[in-house]
């Protein structure tokens, strides 16, 4: 291990990874009066600030998703962008309409709007690929699920706001403010995030990886609002150093991106794949049929333009309220059960939408409108925030950044695909579109059951131990994740499983440190 660590230090990775013993910052070596790396906030104030800034990013994401829903049929928007008007003489406009929504503005032409949405899409892509990882790395295991699910709720909060803003500006039919103001309001949320980030510390995991150990320990103390010698703080810190020590064994010259495609005890490829698939699954449920096209869907059910906007805004409001449920139950029920619950409910709802769509009577249309609310509820509880939480939890420290970038790319690729095909699909096969999504939702159930380990109640470093133990015993990580006898990261037993020392050596080092 010493040789591997020395090789790493030649590549500017700190000497602190040479061994677990050397990695531990001793109490007497720390200058308690030093202000280096000390967060400006502590405890609940720091936790609230993290949630607020991260939430602003995801509110922006949700707002951007929902804002186009009602604008697609707004009179002023259609006047400036006639390419989005779908009628019998322009059936191909269904594709152009879907395209401008899918790609994600001072625009005066269709091409300019396309470019503007590409730029805002890049910004949202960067936010959604970094914010969940950062927030997860700064959250305690017991509350991490609730914190990240809060981000999911704020996506729907953004969707809700966008629907009501669209409805309020619908009456400005004589001005381009009807669509320009709803789009421009996104700037406010972006500014909140830009300013707020300056008051937040770096992730303790990232700091430890960079060798800035006093700062890492200071951040952990601030997050938990406990002294540095508290057992909980020390266990968290040692678990992180354990992950850094394991990382030090990587062959010379191998990048974090290449590490994703490795197996062994770390099971990096399997873990990264779970994150990518999880994000894909969120999109193929068909949620963005409703999010992006809510107003159009209600108009397809024979509801006039004013009422369809009111119902769409109510739909967004109910969507937000339903998402709050997951915040309070995610850490008690666990990730797997919520994903399975959501998938089953979504499958049944899509089947019913297809059946009622084939009937196409006034009564069936009313029930279909209600079912769009029901689908949102199942999704909000089971899959909304889950796919921003799970990929950040399931991968290890070294590959977390590139793996989450790939999983977020998966989300956006399938987001684009689903939104892109929705317009043409409804235009060509009508209610049968729901059959396709019913099948896709049904597919989620066995995959989650067989391949998705439980992460609830585990620290991010505990997942390294779970996958290493599963590899060692030749069993599924799902089985290991459900066991109660898996040692916590930062313990001698975990050291032995991870292969960074024998249990006896680790116990000796821990005893010497305590003495």
PDB file of N, CA and C in Angstrom, residues 228-302:
ATOM      1  N   UNK A 228     -14.268  18.404  17.214  1.00  0.00           N
ATOM      2  CA  UNK A 228     -13.527  17.520  16.312  1.00  0.00           C
ATOM      3  C   UNK A 228     -13.214  16.153  16.911  1.00  0.00           C
ATOM      4  N   UNK A 229     -13.201  16.036  18.264  1.00  0.00           N
ATOM      5  CA  UNK A 229     -12.913  14.745  18.876  1.00  0.00           C
ATOM      6  C   UNK A 229     -14.174  13.930  19.168  1.00  0.00           C
ATOM      7  N   UNK A 230     -15.332  14.415  18.721  1.00  0.00           N
ATOM      8  CA  UNK A 230     -16.578  13.659  18.891  1.00  0.00           C
ATOM      9  C   UNK A 230     -16.495  12.362  18.081  1.00  0.00           C
ATOM     10  N   UNK A 231     -16.941  11.232  18.652  1.00  0.00           N
ATOM     11  CA  UNK A 231     -16.849   9.946  17.943  1.00  0.00           C
ATOM     12  C   UNK A 231     -17.511   9.955  16.569  1.00  0.00           C
ATOM     13  N   UNK A 232     -18.638  10.642  16.452  1.00  0.00           N
ATOM     14  CA  UNK A 232     -19.338  10.704  15.167  1.00  0.00           C
ATOM     15  C   UNK A 232     -18.506  11.441  14.128  1.00  0.00           C
ATOM     16  N   UNK A 233     -17.901  12.547  14.532  1.00  0.00           N
ATOM     17  CA  UNK A 233     -17.047  13.313  13.615  1.00  0.00           C
ATOM     18  C   UNK A 233     -15.846  12.479  13.196  1.00  0.00           C
ATOM     19  N   UNK A 234     -15.213  11.813  14.176  1.00  0.00           N
ATOM     20  CA  UNK A 234     -14.036  10.999  13.865  1.00  0.00           C
ATOM     21  C   UNK A 234     -14.383   9.826  12.951  1.00  0.00           C
ATOM     22  N   UNK A 235     -15.548   9.193  13.189  1.00  0.00           N
ATOM     23  CA  UNK A 235     -15.949   8.067  12.345  1.00  0.00           C
ATOM     24  C   UNK A 235     -16.188   8.516  10.905  1.00  0.00           C
ATOM     25  N   UNK A 236     -16.852   9.670  10.745  1.00  0.00           N
ATOM     26  CA  UNK A 236     -17.082  10.205   9.406  1.00  0.00           C
ATOM     27  C   UNK A 236     -15.760  10.533   8.727  1.00  0.00           C
ATOM     28  N   UNK A 237     -14.870  11.182   9.467  1.00  0.00           N
ATOM     29  CA  UNK A 237     -13.581  11.573   8.907  1.00  0.00           C
ATOM     30  C   UNK A 237     -12.742  10.352   8.520  1.00  0.00           C
ATOM     31  N   UNK A 238     -12.688   9.351   9.411  1.00  0.00           N
ATOM     32  CA  UNK A 238     -11.906   8.152   9.122  1.00  0.00           C
ATOM     33  C   UNK A 238     -12.498   7.367   7.954  1.00  0.00           C
ATOM     34  N   UNK A 239     -13.837   7.364   7.853  1.00  0.00           N
ATOM     35  CA  UNK A 239     -14.459   6.708   6.712  1.00  0.00           C
ATOM     36  C   UNK A 239     -14.062   7.359   5.399  1.00  0.00           C
ATOM     37  N   UNK A 240     -13.992   8.689   5.398  1.00  0.00           N
ATOM     38  CA  UNK A 240     -13.565   9.413   4.196  1.00  0.00           C
ATOM     39  C   UNK A 240     -12.115   9.094   3.887  1.00  0.00           C
ATOM     40  N   UNK A 241     -11.257   9.078   4.915  1.00  0.00           N
ATOM     41  CA  UNK A 241      -9.851   8.756   4.693  1.00  0.00           C
ATOM     42  C   UNK A 241      -9.678   7.317   4.200  1.00  0.00           C
ATOM     43  N   UNK A 242     -10.572   6.454   4.636  1.00  0.00           N
ATOM     44  CA  UNK A 242     -10.574   5.072   4.161  1.00  0.00           C
ATOM     45  C   UNK A 242     -10.790   5.055   2.650  1.00  0.00           C
ATOM     46  N   UNK A 243     -11.762   5.845   2.186  1.00  0.00           N
ATOM     47  CA  UNK A 243     -12.046   5.926   0.755  1.00  0.00           C
ATOM     48  C   UNK A 243     -10.870   6.514  -0.010  1.00  0.00           C
ATOM     49  N   UNK A 244     -10.210   7.512   0.583  1.00  0.00           N
ATOM     50  CA  UNK A 244      -9.040   8.117  -0.055  1.00  0.00           C
ATOM     51  C   UNK A 244      -7.903   7.101  -0.144  1.00  0.00           C
ATOM     52  N   UNK A 245      -7.741   6.299   0.915  1.00  0.00           N
ATOM     53  CA  UNK A 245      -6.687   5.288   0.920  1.00  0.00           C
ATOM     54  C   UNK A 245      -6.923   4.219  -0.141  1.00  0.00           C
ATOM     55  N   UNK A 246      -8.189   3.817  -0.286  1.00  0.00           N
ATOM     56  CA  UNK A 246      -8.527   2.839  -1.336  1.00  0.00           C
ATOM     57  C   UNK A 246      -8.244   3.426  -2.709  1.00  0.00           C
ATOM     58  N   UNK A 247      -8.569   4.684  -2.864  1.00  0.00           N
ATOM     59  CA  UNK A 247      -8.336   5.373  -4.139  1.00  0.00           C
ATOM     60  C   UNK A 247      -6.862   5.405  -4.494  1.00  0.00           C
ATOM     61  N   UNK A 248      -5.994   5.446  -3.471  1.00  0.00           N
ATOM     62  CA  UNK A 248      -4.556   5.545  -3.700  1.00  0.00           C
ATOM     63  C   UNK A 248      -3.980   4.312  -4.380  1.00  0.00           C
ATOM     64  N   UNK A 249      -4.733   3.216  -4.370  1.00  0.00           N
ATOM     65  CA  UNK A 249      -4.229   1.984  -4.983  1.00  0.00           C
ATOM     66  C   UNK A 249      -4.436   1.928  -6.481  1.00  0.00           C
ATOM     67  N   UNK A 250      -5.081   2.944  -7.067  1.00  0.00           N
ATOM     68  CA  UNK A 250      -5.356   2.953  -8.501  1.00  0.00           C
ATOM     69  C   UNK A 250      -4.052   2.979  -9.280  1.00  0.00           C
ATOM     70  N   UNK A 251      -3.959   2.251 -10.408  1.00  0.00           N
ATOM     71  CA  UNK A 251      -2.746   2.234 -11.204  1.00  0.00           C
ATOM     72  C   UNK A 251      -2.365   3.621 -11.689  1.00  0.00           C
ATOM     73  N   UNK A 252      -1.068   3.833 -11.839  1.00  0.00           N
ATOM     74  CA  UNK A 252      -0.555   5.121 -12.282  1.00  0.00           C
ATOM     75  C   UNK A 252      -1.138   5.496 -13.641  1.00  0.00           C
ATOM     76  N   UNK A 253      -1.540   6.746 -13.762  1.00  0.00           N
ATOM     77  CA  UNK A 253      -1.988   7.259 -15.055  1.00  0.00           C
ATOM     78  C   UNK A 253      -3.436   6.992 -15.385  1.00  0.00           C
ATOM     79  N   UNK A 254      -4.142   6.230 -14.577  1.00  0.00           N
ATOM     80  CA  UNK A 254      -5.541   5.936 -14.877  1.00  0.00           C
ATOM     81  C   UNK A 254      -6.424   7.072 -14.390  1.00  0.00           C
ATOM     82  N   UNK A 255      -7.183   7.652 -15.286  1.00  0.00           N
ATOM     83  CA  UNK A 255      -8.054   8.767 -14.934  1.00  0.00           C
ATOM     84  C   UNK A 255      -9.303   8.263 -14.223  1.00  0.00           C
ATOM     85  N   UNK A 256      -9.990   9.197 -13.555  1.00  0.00           N
ATOM     86  CA  UNK A 256     -11.234   8.834 -12.869  1.00  0.00           C
ATOM     87  C   UNK A 256     -12.267   8.332 -13.864  1.00  0.00           C
ATOM     88  N   UNK A 257     -12.260   8.894 -15.083  1.00  0.00           N
ATOM     89  CA  UNK A 257     -13.210   8.448 -16.103  1.00  0.00           C
ATOM     90  C   UNK A 257     -12.937   7.006 -16.508  1.00  0.00           C
ATOM     91  N   UNK A 258     -11.657   6.647 -16.640  1.00  0.00           N
ATOM     92  CA  UNK A 258     -11.320   5.257 -16.975  1.00  0.00           C
ATOM     93  C   UNK A 258     -11.641   4.318 -15.820  1.00  0.00           C
ATOM     94  N   UNK A 259     -11.546   4.835 -14.603  1.00  0.00           N
ATOM     95  CA  UNK A 259     -11.856   4.016 -13.434  1.00  0.00           C
ATOM     96  C   UNK A 259     -13.304   3.530 -13.454  1.00  0.00           C
ATOM     97  N   UNK A 260     -14.190   4.297 -14.094  1.00  0.00           N
ATOM     98  CA  UNK A 260     -15.597   3.910 -14.162  1.00  0.00           C
ATOM     99  C   UNK A 260     -15.763   2.529 -14.780  1.00  0.00           C
ATOM    100  N   UNK A 261     -14.882   2.166 -15.693  1.00  0.00           N
ATOM    101  CA  UNK A 261     -15.037   0.919 -16.445  1.00  0.00           C
ATOM    102  C   UNK A 261     -14.277  -0.246 -15.815  1.00  0.00           C
ATOM    103  N   UNK A 262     -14.013  -0.157 -14.511  1.00  0.00           N
ATOM    104  CA  UNK A 262     -13.325  -1.234 -13.806  1.00  0.00           C
ATOM    105  C   UNK A 262     -14.297  -1.993 -12.910  1.00  0.00           C
ATOM    106  N   UNK A 263     -13.895  -3.238 -12.580  1.00  0.00           N
ATOM    107  CA  UNK A 263     -14.703  -4.069 -11.694  1.00  0.00           C
ATOM    108  C   UNK A 263     -13.998  -4.265 -10.366  1.00  0.00           C
ATOM    109  N   UNK A 264     -13.693  -5.512 -10.025  1.00  0.00           N
ATOM    110  CA  UNK A 264     -12.997  -5.783  -8.783  1.00  0.00           C
ATOM    111  C   UNK A 264     -13.829  -5.443  -7.563  1.00  0.00           C
ATOM    112  N   UNK A 265     -13.187  -5.346  -6.387  1.00  0.00           N
ATOM    113  CA  UNK A 265     -13.931  -5.057  -5.156  1.00  0.00           C
ATOM    114  C   UNK A 265     -14.688  -3.734  -5.200  1.00  0.00           C
ATOM    115  N   UNK A 266     -14.161  -2.760  -5.944  1.00  0.00           N
ATOM    116  CA  UNK A 266     -14.837  -1.465  -6.019  1.00  0.00           C
ATOM    117  C   UNK A 266     -16.096  -1.487  -6.849  1.00  0.00           C
ATOM    118  N   UNK A 267     -16.186  -2.442  -7.803  1.00  0.00           N
ATOM    119  CA  UNK A 267     -17.369  -2.586  -8.664  1.00  0.00           C
ATOM    120  C   UNK A 267     -17.795  -1.246  -9.287  1.00  0.00           C
ATOM    121  N   UNK A 268     -16.813  -0.488  -9.759  1.00  0.00           N
ATOM    122  CA  UNK A 268     -17.105   0.859 -10.261  1.00  0.00           C
ATOM    123  C   UNK A 268     -18.050   0.863 -11.453  1.00  0.00           C
ATOM    124  N   UNK A 269     -17.837  -0.049 -12.402  1.00  0.00           N
ATOM    125  CA  UNK A 269     -18.679  -0.058 -13.598  1.00  0.00           C
ATOM    126  C   UNK A 269     -20.126  -0.385 -13.241  1.00  0.00           C
ATOM    127  N   UNK A 270     -20.296  -1.360 -12.376  1.00  0.00           N
ATOM    128  CA  UNK A 270     -21.652  -1.728 -11.971  1.00  0.00           C
ATOM    129  C   UNK A 270     -22.343  -0.558 -11.268  1.00  0.00           C
ATOM    130  N   UNK A 271     -21.618   0.112 -10.412  1.00  0.00           N
ATOM    131  CA  UNK A 271     -22.202   1.208  -9.637  1.00  0.00           C
ATOM    132  C   UNK A 271     -22.531   2.413 -10.524  1.00  0.00           C
ATOM    133  N   UNK A 272     -21.617   2.732 -11.429  1.00  0.00           N
ATOM    134  CA  UNK A 272     -21.883   3.844 -12.343  1.00  0.00           C
ATOM    135  C   UNK A 272     -23.063   3.526 -13.254  1.00  0.00           C
ATOM    136  N   UNK A 273     -23.161   2.274 -13.677  1.00  0.00           N
ATOM    137  CA  UNK A 273     -24.266   1.857 -14.541  1.00  0.00           C
ATOM    138  C   UNK A 273     -25.602   2.001 -13.821  1.00  0.00           C
ATOM    139  N   UNK A 274     -25.633   1.667 -12.536  1.00  0.00           N
ATOM    140  CA  UNK A 274     -26.867   1.814 -11.762  1.00  0.00           C
ATOM    141  C   UNK A 274     -27.326   3.271 -11.750  1.00  0.00           C
ATOM    142  N   UNK A 275     -26.372   4.200 -11.616  1.00  0.00           N
ATOM    143  CA  UNK A 275     -26.722   5.612 -11.632  1.00  0.00           C
ATOM    144  C   UNK A 275     -27.268   6.057 -12.975  1.00  0.00           C
ATOM    145  N   UNK A 276     -26.617   5.602 -14.048  1.00  0.00           N
ATOM    146  CA  UNK A 276     -27.052   5.960 -15.404  1.00  0.00           C
ATOM    147  C   UNK A 276     -28.440   5.397 -15.690  1.00  0.00           C
ATOM    148  N   UNK A 277     -28.641   4.130 -15.331  1.00  0.00           N
ATOM    149  CA  UNK A 277     -29.933   3.475 -15.570  1.00  0.00           C
ATOM    150  C   UNK A 277     -31.027   4.129 -14.727  1.00  0.00           C
ATOM    151  N   UNK A 278     -30.697   4.476 -13.494  1.00  0.00           N
ATOM    152  CA  UNK A 278     -31.673   5.118 -12.615  1.00  0.00           C
ATOM    153  C   UNK A 278     -32.179   6.426 -13.212  1.00  0.00           C
ATOM    154  N   UNK A 279     -31.278   7.229 -13.762  1.00  0.00           N
ATOM    155  CA  UNK A 279     -31.683   8.483 -14.386  1.00  0.00           C
ATOM    156  C   UNK A 279     -32.477   8.244 -15.671  1.00  0.00           C
ATOM    157  N   UNK A 280     -32.095   7.230 -16.422  1.00  0.00           N
ATOM    158  CA  UNK A 280     -32.852   6.866 -17.625  1.00  0.00           C
ATOM    159  C   UNK A 280     -34.280   6.482 -17.257  1.00  0.00           C
ATOM    160  N   UNK A 281     -34.402   5.683 -16.200  1.00  0.00           N
ATOM    161  CA  UNK A 281     -35.723   5.205 -15.784  1.00  0.00           C
ATOM    162  C   UNK A 281     -36.659   6.360 -15.442  1.00  0.00           C
ATOM    163  N   UNK A 282     -36.112   7.407 -14.815  1.00  0.00           N
ATOM    164  CA  UNK A 282     -36.973   8.531 -14.456  1.00  0.00           C
ATOM    165  C   UNK A 282     -37.657   9.105 -15.693  1.00  0.00           C
ATOM    166  N   UNK A 283     -36.914   9.206 -16.774  1.00  0.00           N
ATOM    167  CA  UNK A 283     -37.457   9.845 -17.968  1.00  0.00           C
ATOM    168  C   UNK A 283     -38.406   8.939 -18.754  1.00  0.00           C
ATOM    169  N   UNK A 284     -38.107   7.644 -18.825  1.00  0.00           N
ATOM    170  CA  UNK A 284     -38.964   6.761 -19.621  1.00  0.00           C
ATOM    171  C   UNK A 284     -40.276   6.429 -18.918  1.00  0.00           C
ATOM    172  N   UNK A 285     -40.441   6.907 -17.674  1.00  0.00           N
ATOM    173  CA  UNK A 285     -41.756   6.762 -17.037  1.00  0.00           C
ATOM    174  C   UNK A 285     -42.811   7.550 -17.809  1.00  0.00           C
ATOM    175  N   UNK A 286     -42.380   8.620 -18.478  1.00  0.00           N
ATOM    176  CA  UNK A 286     -43.325   9.451 -19.218  1.00  0.00           C
ATOM    177  C   UNK A 286     -43.773  10.680 -18.457  1.00  0.00           C
ATOM    178  N   UNK A 287     -43.071  11.009 -17.367  1.00  0.00           N
ATOM    179  CA  UNK A 287     -43.496  12.148 -16.559  1.00  0.00           C
ATOM    180  C   UNK A 287     -43.505  13.438 -17.365  1.00  0.00           C
ATOM    181  N   UNK A 288     -42.563  13.589 -18.280  1.00  0.00           N
ATOM    182  CA  UNK A 288     -42.482  14.856 -19.001  1.00  0.00           C
ATOM    183  C   UNK A 288     -43.527  14.983 -20.106  1.00  0.00           C
ATOM    184  N   UNK A 289     -44.270  13.918 -20.359  1.00  0.00           N
ATOM    185  CA  UNK A 289     -45.476  14.071 -21.178  1.00  0.00           C
ATOM    186  C   UNK A 289     -46.399  15.089 -20.499  1.00  0.00           C
ATOM    187  N   UNK A 290     -46.471  14.982 -19.168  1.00  0.00           N
ATOM    188  CA  UNK A 290     -47.354  15.859 -18.402  1.00  0.00           C
ATOM    189  C   UNK A 290     -46.674  17.191 -18.100  1.00  0.00           C
ATOM    190  N   UNK A 291     -45.419  17.130 -17.624  1.00  0.00           N
ATOM    191  CA  UNK A 291     -44.726  18.354 -17.211  1.00  0.00           C
ATOM    192  C   UNK A 291     -44.621  19.365 -18.346  1.00  0.00           C
ATOM    193  N   UNK A 292     -44.187  18.896 -19.507  1.00  0.00           N
ATOM    194  CA  UNK A 292     -43.972  19.803 -20.631  1.00  0.00           C
ATOM    195  C   UNK A 292     -45.249  20.099 -21.415  1.00  0.00           C
ATOM    196  N   UNK A 293     -46.189  19.152 -21.410  1.00  0.00           N
ATOM    197  CA  UNK A 293     -47.358  19.282 -22.280  1.00  0.00           C
ATOM    198  C   UNK A 293     -48.682  19.312 -21.518  1.00  0.00           C
ATOM    199  N   UNK A 294     -48.637  19.681 -20.238  1.00  0.00           N
ATOM    200  CA  UNK A 294     -49.851  19.629 -19.420  1.00  0.00           C
ATOM    201  C   UNK A 294     -51.013  20.388 -20.050  1.00  0.00           C
ATOM    202  N   UNK A 295     -50.757  21.631 -20.442  1.00  0.00           N
ATOM    203  CA  UNK A 295     -51.838  22.448 -21.015  1.00  0.00           C
ATOM    204  C   UNK A 295     -52.385  21.815 -22.288  1.00  0.00           C
ATOM    205  N   UNK A 296     -51.496  21.333 -23.142  1.00  0.00           N
ATOM    206  CA  UNK A 296     -51.921  20.710 -24.398  1.00  0.00           C
ATOM    207  C   UNK A 296     -52.708  19.436 -24.134  1.00  0.00           C
ATOM    208  N   UNK A 297     -52.268  18.644 -23.149  1.00  0.00           N
ATOM    209  CA  UNK A 297     -52.983  17.400 -22.841  1.00  0.00           C
ATOM    210  C   UNK A 297     -54.403  17.686 -22.384  1.00  0.00           C
ATOM    211  N   UNK A 298     -54.554  18.701 -21.537  1.00  0.00           N
ATOM    212  CA  UNK A 298     -55.905  19.033 -21.071  1.00  0.00           C
ATOM    213  C   UNK A 298     -56.754  19.596 -22.217  1.00  0.00           C
ATOM    214  N   UNK A 299     -56.137  20.320 -23.135  1.00  0.00           N
ATOM    215  CA  UNK A 299     -56.885  20.809 -24.295  1.00  0.00           C
ATOM    216  C   UNK A 299     -57.300  19.655 -25.203  1.00  0.00           C
ATOM    217  N   UNK A 300     -56.456  18.612 -25.271  1.00  0.00           N
ATOM    218  CA  UNK A 300     -56.802  17.422 -26.057  1.00  0.00           C
ATOM    219  C   UNK A 300     -58.023  16.708 -25.475  1.00  0.00           C
ATOM    220  N   UNK A 301     -58.240  16.920 -24.173  1.00  0.00           N
ATOM    221  CA  UNK A 301     -59.399  16.305 -23.525  1.00  0.00           C
ATOM    222  C   UNK A 301     -60.663  17.143 -23.693  1.00  0.00           C
ATOM    223  N   UNK A 302     -60.586  18.169 -24.527  1.00  0.00           N
ATOM    224  CA  UNK A 302     -61.759  18.965 -24.840  1.00  0.00           C
ATOM    225  C   UNK A 302     -61.993  20.132 -23.910  1.00  0.00           C
TER     226      UNK A 302
END
